[in-house]
Structure formats: structure tokens, C-alpha cells
Amino acid sequence: MRTGRMSRKTKETDIQLELNLDGTGIADVNTGIGFFDHMLISFARHAEFDLKVHADGDLYVDEHHLIEDTAIVLGKVLADALGDMAGIARFGEARIPMDEALAEVVLDIGGRSYLVLKAEFAAPRVGQFSTQLVKHFFETFASNAKITIHASVYGDNDHHKIEALFKAFAYAMKRAVKVEGQEVKSTKGLL
């Protein structure tokens, strides 16, 4: 089983996270930020990863620390669950519509972190979730998982755009972590 778990406690947040890459999409998520919970549950469901996230943080300040630290832990746990990455497809891509919105995510689990995100949001928030934190979540995740992500989305409704991004991210990850053989997909022999 390709699984990982991690606890991270700082003066700002307390996060426990478990991930099973060979799951069925079962999610148990509670961060105190309803829209963020919705995105993580949707991610788990569509990637078919089992995901458990229990996070507490200084939400009286704002949601930044909690979302950032969750992305840190999720990225590190994913990298841990993948181990030496032998046999995985490595590359994944997906285009996902949600009504008028269309998101595209292309990624490489190649040991190098980079994010290119083309997205504009009309509203400063969706529920208790700052739309500024969409980029920060993916950037922080990519940095800690050592993944390159290219993502874009267009549409009129910010909820639809963000949800389409998380679903496209899920399908791209599902494809990239799929075991296709035994060798590391790199001419270097190591990722």
C-alpha cells in the first residue's frame, strides 16, 4: 500500500493528515473552512485517494496559515507515499468542465517543483476561503511534493472555477501516480 501520514504542530496550526494513494476516494476532512473542506473532499473523491485531514488553526487571524500548512503536509505525505516513484506514470493531465468553467492541469512528478497558474477571480472570497489562496495552496503543495504543475481555468463563477481546478488536479494526480511498470521513468534512473 502506498500510504503516508504526518502530524505537524506549530504555534499557528495543528494538522494530522493520512493519505492512501490506492484507496477508493473516501475522505474525512475537517479544517474549519467549509469551502476548503469541499475542495479536499472533491480532490480525494476524484483522485480515488483515501484522505483524512484534521486541522485546527488560528482562524481568528484568517485562513492563510491553515491552508498553507495543510498544503505543506499534503505535499510531504504524497512524496512519502510515492517513495522512490518506481513504476509510476509520472505525468498526468486532465481537462474538467464545471458548467461555464473549464480547468486544465498538467503535471510532472519529476522531483522538481514549479507552478504556473493562469487564473483570475472576480470575488475576494468563496465562503471563508480567500481566492488569493488558490495559487498559494498549489504553489506550496508543488514545492513540498516536488511536482511541476501547469494549471489554467476560465469561467464566470469563482466557485465553479476553483472546484474545476481541484477536480482537474485530482484526475491529473490519479493518472500520474498510476503504477505502469517497475522502472523509474527517467533517463537518469532516479527522480
N, CA and C of each residue as an Amber inpcrd file, in Angstrom:
protein
   573
   0.8460000  -1.1960000   0.0000000   0.0000000   0.0000000   0.0000000
   0.8820000   1.2470000   0.0000000   0.5320000   2.1810000  -0.8710000
   1.2710000   3.4450000  -0.9370000   0.5470000   4.4460000  -0.0390000
   1.0090000   4.5330000   1.1820000   0.3410000   5.3700000   2.1710000
   1.3520000   6.2820000   2.8570000   0.8230000   7.3120000   3.4740000
   1.6580000   8.2020000   4.2680000   0.8100000   8.8980000   5.3040000
   1.4560000   9.3200000   6.3550000   0.7670000  10.0860000   7.3920000
   1.7680000  11.0300000   8.0180000   1.2260000  12.1390000   8.5290000
   2.0970000  13.1250000   9.1570000   1.2770000  13.9920000  10.0940000
   1.8960000  14.3590000  11.1990000   1.3410000  15.3610000  12.1040000
   2.2950000  16.5370000  12.1030000   1.7270000  17.7220000  12.0860000
   2.5600000  18.9400000  12.1210000   1.8790000  19.9340000  13.0470000
   2.5980000  20.3420000  14.0720000   2.0390000  21.2870000  15.0350000
   2.9720000  22.4850000  15.1450000   2.4130000  23.6710000  14.9250000
   3.1570000  24.9160000  15.0930000   2.3720000  25.7880000  16.0730000
   2.8450000  26.9950000  16.2930000   2.1020000  27.9350000  17.1390000
   0.8290000  28.4190000  16.4510000   0.7280000  28.1690000  15.1310000
  -0.4260000  28.6480000  14.3630000  -1.4060000  27.5480000  13.9700000
  -0.9040000  26.3280000  13.7800000  -1.7640000  25.2410000  13.3010000
  -1.4030000  23.9100000  13.9460000  -2.3610000  22.9960000  13.8770000
  -2.1700000  21.6190000  14.3420000  -2.8600000  20.7290000  13.3120000
  -2.0670000  19.9920000  12.5340000  -2.6060000  19.2270000  11.4060000
  -2.2050000  17.7690000  11.5150000  -3.1860000  16.8850000  11.3340000
  -2.9480000  15.4490000  11.1890000  -3.5170000  15.0580000   9.8260000
  -2.7130000  14.3630000   9.0400000  -3.1350000  14.0050000   7.6860000
  -2.6970000  12.5870000   7.3680000  -3.5970000  11.8190000   6.7610000
  -3.3010000  10.4690000   6.2780000  -3.7400000  10.3770000   4.8250000
  -2.9450000   9.6750000   4.0160000  -3.2210000   9.5560000   2.5890000
  -2.9380000   8.1380000   2.1260000  -3.8570000   7.5790000   1.3520000
  -3.6820000   6.2720000   0.7330000  -3.8970000   6.4580000  -0.7700000
  -2.8280000   6.3320000  -1.5410000  -2.9070000   6.5400000  -2.9890000
  -3.6610000   5.4230000  -3.6980000  -3.8290000   4.2940000  -3.0420000
  -4.5220000   3.1560000  -3.6410000  -5.8760000   2.9460000  -2.9780000
  -6.5210000   4.0450000  -2.6480000  -7.8130000   3.9870000  -1.9730000
  -8.9770000   3.9600000  -2.9410000 -10.1170000   4.4030000  -2.4430000
 -11.3510000   4.4090000  -3.2400000 -12.0270000   5.7700000  -3.2420000
 -11.3720000   6.7810000  -2.6800000 -11.9420000   8.1240000  -2.6800000
 -12.6730000   8.4840000  -1.4040000 -12.3970000   7.7510000  -0.3300000
 -13.0320000   8.0520000   0.9560000 -12.3010000   9.2310000   1.5970000
 -13.0770000  10.2240000   2.0470000 -12.4820000  11.4140000   2.6590000
 -13.1270000  11.7120000   4.0010000 -12.2860000  12.0570000   4.9440000
 -12.7110000  12.5190000   6.2650000 -11.9180000  13.7990000   6.5010000
 -12.5470000  14.9380000   6.2320000 -11.8390000  16.2200000   6.2350000
 -12.5620000  17.2140000   7.1250000 -11.7860000  17.8360000   8.0090000
 -12.3300000  18.9030000   8.8420000 -11.2260000  19.9120000   9.1110000
 -11.3140000  21.0500000   8.4170000 -10.3310000  22.1220000   8.6070000
 -10.9480000  23.3560000   9.2570000 -12.2740000  23.3770000   9.3800000
 -12.9420000  24.5620000   9.8920000 -13.2340000  25.5870000   8.8130000
 -12.8400000  25.2930000   7.5820000 -13.0930000  26.1870000   6.4400000
 -13.9310000  25.3830000   5.4440000 -15.2230000  25.6300000   5.4350000
 -16.1560000  24.8120000   4.6710000 -15.7990000  24.6220000   3.2090000
 -15.4690000  25.6830000   2.5030000 -15.1580000  25.5580000   1.0780000
 -13.8620000  24.7720000   0.8600000 -12.8820000  24.9620000   1.7340000
 -11.6210000  24.2110000   1.6400000 -11.8810000  22.7240000   1.8840000
 -12.7120000  22.4030000   2.8640000 -13.1070000  21.0100000   3.0970000
 -13.7220000  20.4230000   1.8270000 -14.6250000  21.1870000   1.2240000
 -15.3050000  20.7640000  -0.0080000 -14.2840000  20.4580000  -1.1110000
 -13.2600000  21.2940000  -1.2550000 -12.2410000  21.0970000  -2.2980000
 -11.3920000  19.8600000  -2.0010000 -10.9960000  19.6620000  -0.7510000
 -10.1780000  18.4870000  -0.4080000 -10.9710000  17.1880000  -0.5370000
 -12.2380000  17.2180000  -0.1660000 -13.1020000  16.0400000  -0.3230000
 -13.2850000  15.7220000  -1.7980000 -13.5010000  16.7560000  -2.6080000
 -13.6520000  16.5690000  -4.0590000 -12.3620000  16.0170000  -4.6640000
 -11.2220000  16.5530000  -4.2260000  -9.9220000  16.0590000  -4.6920000
  -9.7720000  14.5750000  -4.3940000 -10.0420000  14.1770000  -3.1590000
  -9.9010000  12.7670000  -2.7690000 -10.8280000  11.8740000  -3.5830000
 -12.0690000  12.3090000  -3.7130000 -13.0720000  11.5110000  -4.4350000
 -12.6520000  11.2650000  -5.8800000 -12.2320000  12.3160000  -6.5660000
 -11.9260000  12.1950000  -7.9920000 -10.5540000  11.5920000  -8.2630000
  -9.6170000  11.7330000  -7.3370000  -8.3120000  11.0740000  -7.4850000
  -8.3880000   9.6110000  -7.0560000  -9.4630000   9.2590000  -6.3470000
  -9.6290000   7.9440000  -5.7350000  -8.5350000   7.6720000  -4.7130000
  -8.1610000   8.7360000  -3.9790000  -7.2540000   8.6300000  -2.8490000
  -8.1000000   8.6330000  -1.5830000  -7.7380000   7.8410000  -0.5970000
  -8.3540000   7.9730000   0.7180000  -7.5810000   9.0650000   1.4500000
  -8.3160000  10.0060000   2.0080000  -7.6890000  11.1770000   2.6200000
  -8.3660000  11.5000000   3.9400000  -7.5540000  11.6350000   4.9580000
  -8.0570000  12.0680000   6.2660000  -7.2700000  13.3110000   6.6620000
  -7.9800000  14.4020000   6.9140000  -7.3490000  15.6520000   7.3240000
  -8.1200000  16.2140000   8.5060000  -7.4220000  16.3950000   9.6010000
  -7.9900000  17.0890000  10.7620000  -7.0380000  18.2290000  11.0750000
  -7.5390000  19.4450000  10.9260000  -6.6890000  20.6150000  11.0700000
  -7.3700000  21.6780000  11.9180000  -6.6190000  22.1940000  12.8470000
  -7.0460000  23.3270000  13.6590000  -6.0260000  24.4290000  13.4510000
  -6.5070000  25.6580000  13.4850000  -5.5720000  26.7540000  13.3050000
  -6.1270000  28.0680000  13.8000000  -5.3350000  29.0870000  13.6390000
  -5.6840000  30.4250000  14.1070000  -6.6170000  31.1330000  13.1130000
  -7.7950000  30.5640000  12.9460000  -8.7630000  31.1290000  12.0070000
  -9.2670000  32.5030000  12.4440000  -9.0480000  32.8630000  13.7070000
  -9.4060000  34.2060000  14.1540000  -8.5170000  35.2520000  13.4750000
  -7.3330000  34.8310000  13.0120000  -6.4580000  35.7210000  12.2420000
  -6.9870000  35.7690000  10.8120000  -6.9300000  34.6590000  10.1430000
  -7.5540000  34.3930000   8.8440000  -7.2100000  32.9510000   8.4870000
  -7.5550000  32.5290000   7.2880000  -7.3850000  31.1260000   6.9030000
  -6.0290000  30.8130000   6.2700000  -5.1870000  31.8090000   6.0800000
  -3.9200000  31.6410000   5.3640000  -3.0340000  30.5490000   5.9740000
  -2.7610000  30.6280000   7.2590000  -1.8440000  29.6730000   7.8880000
  -2.3520000  28.2410000   7.7690000  -3.6420000  28.0550000   7.9660000
  -4.2070000  26.7010000   7.9390000  -4.1410000  26.0970000   6.5340000
  -4.4750000  26.8760000   5.5220000  -4.4360000  26.3740000   4.1470000
  -2.9930000  26.1180000   3.7200000  -2.0980000  27.0280000   4.0420000
  -0.6840000  26.8460000   3.6990000  -0.1030000  25.6040000   4.3730000
  -0.3470000  25.4530000   5.6710000   0.2220000  24.3140000   6.3870000
  -0.3930000  22.9900000   5.9460000  -1.6670000  23.0030000   5.5720000
  -2.2880000  21.7900000   5.0230000  -1.6220000  21.4070000   3.7100000
  -1.3250000  22.3920000   2.8780000  -0.6400000  22.1320000   1.6030000
   0.7670000  21.5840000   1.8410000   1.4600000  22.1140000   2.8380000
   2.7970000  21.6110000   3.1920000   2.7120000  20.1270000   3.5570000
   1.8010000  19.8090000   4.4540000   1.6840000  18.4300000   4.9370000
   1.2230000  17.5010000   3.8130000   0.2310000  17.9130000   3.0290000
  -0.2470000  17.0750000   1.9320000   0.8710000  16.7960000   0.9290000
   1.6540000  17.8090000   0.5960000   2.7620000  17.6170000  -0.3340000
   3.8030000  16.6490000   0.1970000   4.1710000  16.7970000   1.4680000
   5.1800000  15.9180000   2.0620000   4.6750000  14.4790000   2.1950000
   3.4090000  14.3400000   2.5590000   2.8390000  12.9960000   2.7020000
   2.7340000  12.3080000   1.3410000   2.3570000  13.0490000   0.3160000
   2.3000000  12.4670000  -1.0260000   3.6830000  11.9880000  -1.4520000
   4.6900000  12.8170000  -1.2700000   6.0590000  12.4310000  -1.6400000
   6.4900000  11.1840000  -0.8760000   6.1540000  11.1200000   0.3990000
   6.4930000   9.9600000   1.2180000   5.7790000   8.7000000   0.7130000
   4.5000000   8.8380000   0.3790000   3.7230000   7.6860000  -0.0950000
   4.2550000   7.1670000  -1.4310000   4.8060000   8.0390000  -2.2450000
   5.3360000   7.6250000  -3.5490000   6.7060000   6.9580000  -3.4480000
   7.4200000   7.1940000  -2.3670000   8.7300000   6.5680000  -2.1920000
   9.6890000   6.9390000  -3.3070000  10.3190000   5.9310000  -3.9300000
  11.2890000   6.2060000  -4.9990000  10.6120000   6.4310000  -6.3540000
   9.3040000   6.3550000  -6.4010000   8.4750000   6.6220000  -7.5950000
   8.6780000   5.6070000  -8.7170000   9.2630000   4.4830000  -8.4130000
   9.4660000   3.4410000  -9.4190000   8.1230000   2.9510000  -9.9450000
   8.0210000   2.9170000 -11.2580000   6.8420000   2.3520000 -11.9060000
   5.6830000   3.2910000 -12.1430000   5.7060000   4.4960000 -11.5360000
   4.5560000   5.3870000 -11.7320000   4.5840000   6.0080000 -13.1280000
   3.4130000   6.3880000 -13.6090000   3.2960000   7.0240000 -14.9280000
   4.0860000   8.3230000 -14.9800000   4.1830000   9.0150000 -13.8580000
   4.9240000  10.2550000 -13.6690000   4.1860000  11.4810000 -14.1910000
   3.6600000  11.4210000 -15.3900000   2.9630000  12.5660000 -15.9780000
   1.4530000  12.3460000 -15.9080000   0.7250000  13.4370000 -15.7080000
  -0.7280000  13.3560000 -15.6890000  -1.3250000  14.6460000 -16.1960000
  -2.4900000  14.5260000 -16.7990000  -3.1810000  15.7170000 -17.2880000
  -4.6810000  15.4810000 -17.2570000  -5.4150000  16.5830000 -17.1690000
  -6.8670000  16.4870000 -17.1720000  -7.4670000  17.8370000 -17.5480000
  -8.5800000  17.7860000 -18.2570000  -9.4020000  18.9690000 -18.5530000
 -10.7810000  18.6710000 -17.9950000 -11.2410000  19.5150000 -17.0920000
 -12.5000000  19.2780000 -16.4020000 -13.4030000  20.5090000 -16.5150000
 -14.6290000  20.3270000 -17.0130000 -15.5760000  21.4390000 -17.0310000
 -16.4420000  21.4310000 -15.7730000 -16.9180000  22.5820000 -15.3910000
 -17.9740000  22.7020000 -14.3900000 -18.8520000  23.8550000 -14.8510000
 -19.9470000  23.4950000 -15.4670000 -20.8410000  24.4760000 -16.0890000
 -20.0460000  25.3540000 -17.0610000 -19.9620000  26.6600000 -16.8060000
 -19.2890000  27.5780000 -17.7350000 -17.7810000  27.5950000 -17.5650000
 -17.2780000  26.9680000 -16.5160000 -15.8470000  26.9820000 -16.2170000
 -15.1590000  25.7650000 -16.8280000 -13.9100000  25.9630000 -17.2290000
 -13.0950000  24.8650000 -17.7540000 -11.6940000  24.9860000 -17.1710000
 -11.2440000  23.9190000 -16.5240000  -9.9090000  23.8940000 -15.9150000
  -9.0540000  22.8400000 -16.5950000  -7.7680000  23.1330000 -16.6680000
  -6.7970000  22.1940000 -17.2230000  -5.6070000  22.1220000 -16.2740000
  -5.1720000  20.9060000 -15.9550000  -3.9930000  20.7010000 -15.1260000
  -3.1130000  19.6630000 -15.8050000  -1.8460000  19.9990000 -15.9490000
  -0.8370000  19.0880000 -16.4810000   0.2930000  19.0710000 -15.4610000
   0.7400000  17.8680000 -15.0650000   1.7700000  17.8290000 -14.0310000
   2.8010000  16.7490000 -14.2870000   3.9360000  16.9330000 -13.6210000
   5.0680000  16.0130000 -13.7100000   5.5730000  15.7460000 -12.2940000
   5.4700000  14.4950000 -11.8710000   6.0420000  14.1010000 -10.5810000
   7.4900000  13.7280000 -10.8600000   8.3130000  14.7370000 -11.0750000
   9.6750000  14.5080000 -11.5280000  10.7540000  14.9710000 -10.5830000
  10.3880000  15.3440000  -9.3670000  11.3980000  15.7380000  -8.4020000
  11.7580000  17.2130000  -8.4340000  11.0840000  17.9890000  -9.2830000
  11.3340000  19.4270000  -9.3490000  10.0120000  20.1480000  -9.1380000
  10.0260000  21.1630000  -8.3200000   8.7870000  21.8810000  -8.0420000
   8.7060000  23.1650000  -8.8570000   7.5270000  23.3580000  -9.4160000
   7.2610000  24.5890000 -10.1690000   5.7520000  24.6960000 -10.3400000
   5.2540000  25.9140000 -10.3050000   3.8370000  26.1430000 -10.5610000
   3.6760000  27.2510000 -11.5710000   2.8720000  26.9910000 -12.5900000
   2.3790000  28.0140000 -13.4970000   0.8640000  27.9440000 -13.3950000
   0.2400000  29.0190000 -12.9380000  -1.2110000  29.0590000 -12.7830000
  -1.7590000  30.2770000 -13.4970000  -2.6680000  30.0350000 -14.4270000
  -3.3590000  31.1170000 -15.1280000  -4.8120000  31.0820000 -14.6770000
  -5.1410000  32.0020000 -13.7620000  -6.4870000  32.0470000 -13.1990000
  -6.7510000  33.4460000 -12.6620000  -7.9290000  33.9390000 -12.9280000
  -8.3620000  35.2210000 -12.3800000  -9.6920000  35.0080000 -11.6930000
  -9.8380000  35.6530000 -10.5390000 -11.0650000  35.5280000  -9.7680000
 -11.6790000  36.8980000  -9.5560000 -12.9920000  36.9760000  -9.6940000
 -13.6960000  38.2450000  -9.5720000 -13.9390000  38.6250000  -8.1190000
 -14.1940000  37.6350000  -7.2860000 -14.5240000  37.8970000  -5.8830000
 -13.3020000  37.6440000  -4.9990000 -13.1870000  38.3630000  -3.8920000
 -12.0580000  38.1150000  -2.9880000 -12.1990000  36.8150000  -2.2000000
 -13.4390000  36.2980000  -2.0670000 -13.6580000  35.1070000  -1.2550000
 -14.7360000  34.2240000  -1.8670000 -14.6200000  32.9350000  -1.5810000
 -15.7080000  31.9830000  -1.7830000 -15.9470000  31.3880000  -0.4020000
 -17.0440000  31.7460000   0.2020000 -17.2720000  31.3650000   1.5910000
 -16.2020000  31.9900000   2.4690000 -15.5310000  31.1770000   3.2700000
 -14.4570000  31.6480000   4.1460000 -13.0820000  31.4450000   3.5080000
 -13.0660000  31.1800000   2.2170000 -11.8340000  30.8420000   1.5000000
 -11.4170000  32.0200000   0.6210000 -10.2520000  32.5810000   0.8720000
  -9.7350000  33.6790000   0.0560000  -9.2880000  33.1370000  -1.3000000
  -9.7570000  33.7530000  -2.3720000  -9.3770000  33.2940000  -3.7120000
  -7.8750000  33.4940000  -3.9680000  -7.2270000  34.3870000  -3.2190000
  -5.7700000  34.5450000  -3.3310000  -5.0410000  33.2670000  -2.9350000
  -5.6730000  32.4660000  -2.0990000  -5.0100000  31.2790000  -1.5750000
  -5.0550000  30.0850000  -2.5240000  -5.7850000  30.2030000  -3.6320000
  -5.7690000  29.1270000  -4.6260000  -4.3420000  28.9440000  -5.1320000
  -3.7240000  30.0230000  -5.5910000  -2.3490000  29.9380000  -6.0920000
  -1.4020000  29.4950000  -4.9740000  -1.5820000  30.0490000  -3.7970000
  -0.6750000  29.7300000  -2.6960000  -0.7750000  28.2510000  -2.3030000
  -1.9830000  27.6960000  -2.3030000  -2.1450000  26.2760000  -1.9910000
  -1.3600000  25.4200000  -2.9810000  -1.5840000  25.6390000  -4.2770000
  -0.9240000  24.8090000  -5.2880000   0.5840000  25.0290000  -5.3100000
   1.0210000  26.2620000  -5.0960000   2.4480000  26.5610000  -5.0600000
   3.1290000  25.8520000  -3.8820000   2.4950000  25.9050000  -2.7220000
   3.0480000  25.2740000  -1.5250000   3.0410000  23.7580000  -1.6550000
   1.9510000  23.2250000  -2.1850000   1.8770000  21.7760000  -2.4150000
   2.9880000  21.3380000  -3.3760000   3.1140000  22.0120000  -4.5110000
   4.1190000  21.6550000  -5.5160000   5.5270000  21.6900000  -4.9210000
   5.8070000  22.6900000  -4.1170000   7.1200000  22.8330000  -3.5010000
   7.4370000  21.6740000  -2.5660000   6.4650000  21.2540000  -1.7870000
   6.6990000  20.1920000  -0.8080000   6.6150000  18.7890000  -1.3980000
   5.8580000  18.6260000  -2.4770000   5.7650000  17.3240000  -3.1410000
   6.8160000  17.1750000  -4.2390000   7.4800000  18.2670000  -4.5840000
   8.4630000  18.3030000  -5.6710000   7.8160000  17.8880000  -7.0000000
   6.7360000  18.6070000  -7.3150000   5.9550000  18.3530000  -8.5260000
   5.8810000  19.6390000  -9.3440000   5.9480000  19.5170000 -10.6510000
   5.7010000  20.6420000 -11.5480000   4.2380000  20.6100000 -11.9460000
   3.5620000  21.7480000 -11.7920000   2.1420000  21.8440000 -12.1270000
   1.9180000  23.0390000 -13.0430000   1.2660000  22.7950000 -14.1630000
   0.7730000  23.8580000 -15.0350000  -0.7460000  23.7690000 -14.9860000
  -1.3910000  24.8650000 -14.6130000  -2.8480000  24.8450000 -14.4550000
  -3.4420000  26.1370000 -14.9970000  -4.6340000  26.0140000 -15.5340000
  -5.3480000  27.1990000 -16.0040000  -6.8390000  26.9500000 -15.8650000
  -7.5720000  28.0500000 -15.7480000  -9.0230000  27.9500000 -15.6580000
  -9.6450000  29.2380000 -16.1680000 -10.7870000  29.1090000 -16.8150000
 -11.5800000  30.2820000 -17.1700000 -13.0310000  29.9940000 -16.8360000
 -13.8240000  31.0440000 -16.7700000 -15.2400000  30.9260000 -16.4540000
 -15.7370000  32.1900000 -15.8010000 -16.9740000  32.1780000 -15.3510000
 -17.5840000  33.3580000 -14.7380000 -17.7590000  33.2150000 -13.2300000
 -17.9800000  32.0140000 -12.7510000 -18.2980000  31.7760000 -11.3490000
 -17.0500000  31.2680000 -10.6260000 -16.6040000  32.0030000  -9.6100000
 -15.3690000  31.6410000  -8.9040000 -15.4560000  30.2780000  -8.2260000
 -16.6220000  29.9440000  -7.6650000 -16.8040000  28.6130000  -7.0600000
 -16.5690000  27.5380000  -8.1160000 -17.1900000  27.6920000  -9.2730000
 -17.0380000  26.7080000 -10.3420000 -15.5900000  26.6110000 -10.8110000
 -14.9230000  27.7560000 -10.9410000 -13.5440000  27.7500000 -11.4350000
 -12.6050000  27.0280000 -10.4620000 -12.7330000  27.3320000  -9.1790000
 -11.8520000  26.7020000  -8.1940000 -12.1480000  25.2070000  -8.0860000
 -13.4240000  24.8590000  -8.0880000 -13.7770000  23.4360000  -7.9910000
 -13.3050000  22.6700000  -9.2190000 -13.4420000  23.2580000 -10.4060000
 -12.9440000  22.6040000 -11.6230000 -11.4320000  22.4140000 -11.5480000
 -10.7080000  23.3940000 -10.9850000  -9.2520000  23.2630000 -10.8210000
  -8.8980000  22.0950000  -9.9080000  -9.5740000  21.9910000  -8.7730000
  -9.2810000  20.9030000  -7.8440000  -9.6350000  19.5420000  -8.4460000
 -10.7070000  19.4770000  -9.2290000 -11.0640000  18.2050000  -9.8690000
 -10.0670000  17.8430000 -10.9680000  -9.6340000  18.8330000 -11.7530000
  -8.6310000  18.5700000 -12.7850000  -7.3150000  18.1370000 -12.1290000
  -6.9650000  18.7690000 -11.0340000  -5.7810000  18.3830000 -10.2560000
  -5.9010000  16.9330000  -9.7920000  -7.0880000  16.5560000  -9.3330000
  -7.3230000  15.1810000  -8.8620000  -7.1190000  14.1710000  -9.9840000
  -7.7280000  14.4190000 -11.1360000  -7.6090000  13.4640000 -12.2430000
  -6.1830000  13.4010000 -12.7800000  -5.4940000  14.5440000 -12.8300000
  -4.1000000  14.5370000 -13.2740000  -3.2240000  13.7470000 -12.2980000
  -3.4610000  13.9240000 -10.9960000  -2.7000000  13.1690000  -9.9910000
  -3.0050000  11.6750000 -10.0800000  -4.2670000  11.3460000 -10.2450000
  -4.6680000   9.9300000 -10.3630000  -3.9110000   9.2600000 -11.5060000
  -3.7900000   9.9560000 -12.6250000  -3.0960000   9.3940000 -13.7840000
  -1.5860000   9.3330000 -13.5560000  -1.0290000  10.3390000 -12.9100000
   0.4230000  10.4060000 -12.7270000   0.9420000   9.3750000 -11.7310000
   0.1450000   9.0260000 -10.7120000   0.6250000   8.0690000  -9.6990000
   0.3000000   6.6250000 -10.0580000  -0.4130000   6.4250000 -11.1630000
  -0.7610000   5.0670000 -11.5790000   0.5080000   4.2480000 -11.8280000
   0.5250000   3.0490000 -11.3090000   1.6770000   2.1590000 -11.4990000
   1.5490000   1.4970000 -12.8620000   2.5610000   1.7100000 -13.6970000
   2.5620000   1.1650000 -15.0610000   3.6960000   0.1750000 -15.3040000
   4.5850000   0.0540000 -14.3830000   5.7280000  -0.8440000 -14.5700000
   6.5500000  -0.9050000 -13.3100000   7.8500000  -1.1190000 -13.4770000
   8.7300000  -1.2360000 -12.3150000   9.8710000  -0.2240000 -12.3390000
  10.1560000   0.3230000 -13.4780000  11.2810000   1.2400000 -13.6340000
  10.8740000   2.6800000 -13.3050000  11.8530000   3.4640000 -12.9120000
  11.6660000   4.9040000 -12.7400000  11.6740000   5.5270000 -14.1250000
  10.6730000   6.3310000 -14.4450000  10.5710000   6.9350000 -15.7820000
  11.4590000   8.1760000 -15.8640000  12.7350000   7.9180000 -16.0230000
  13.7180000   8.9910000 -16.1780000  14.9670000   8.3950000 -16.8190000
  15.5880000   9.1450000 -17.7370000  16.8360000   8.6850000 -18.3230000
  17.9510000   8.6660000 -17.2860000  17.7550000   9.4070000 -16.1840000
  18.7370000   9.4220000 -15.0950000  18.6410000   8.1610000 -14.2330000
  17.4620000   7.5020000 -14.2800000  17.2240000   6.3270000 -13.4530000
  16.8100000   6.6770000 -12.0340000  16.6120000   7.9820000 -11.7980000
  16.2660000   8.4580000 -10.4650000  15.4790000   9.7500000 -10.5950000
  14.4390000   9.8920000  -9.7720000  13.6770000  11.1490000  -9.7580000
  13.9350000  11.8770000  -8.4550000
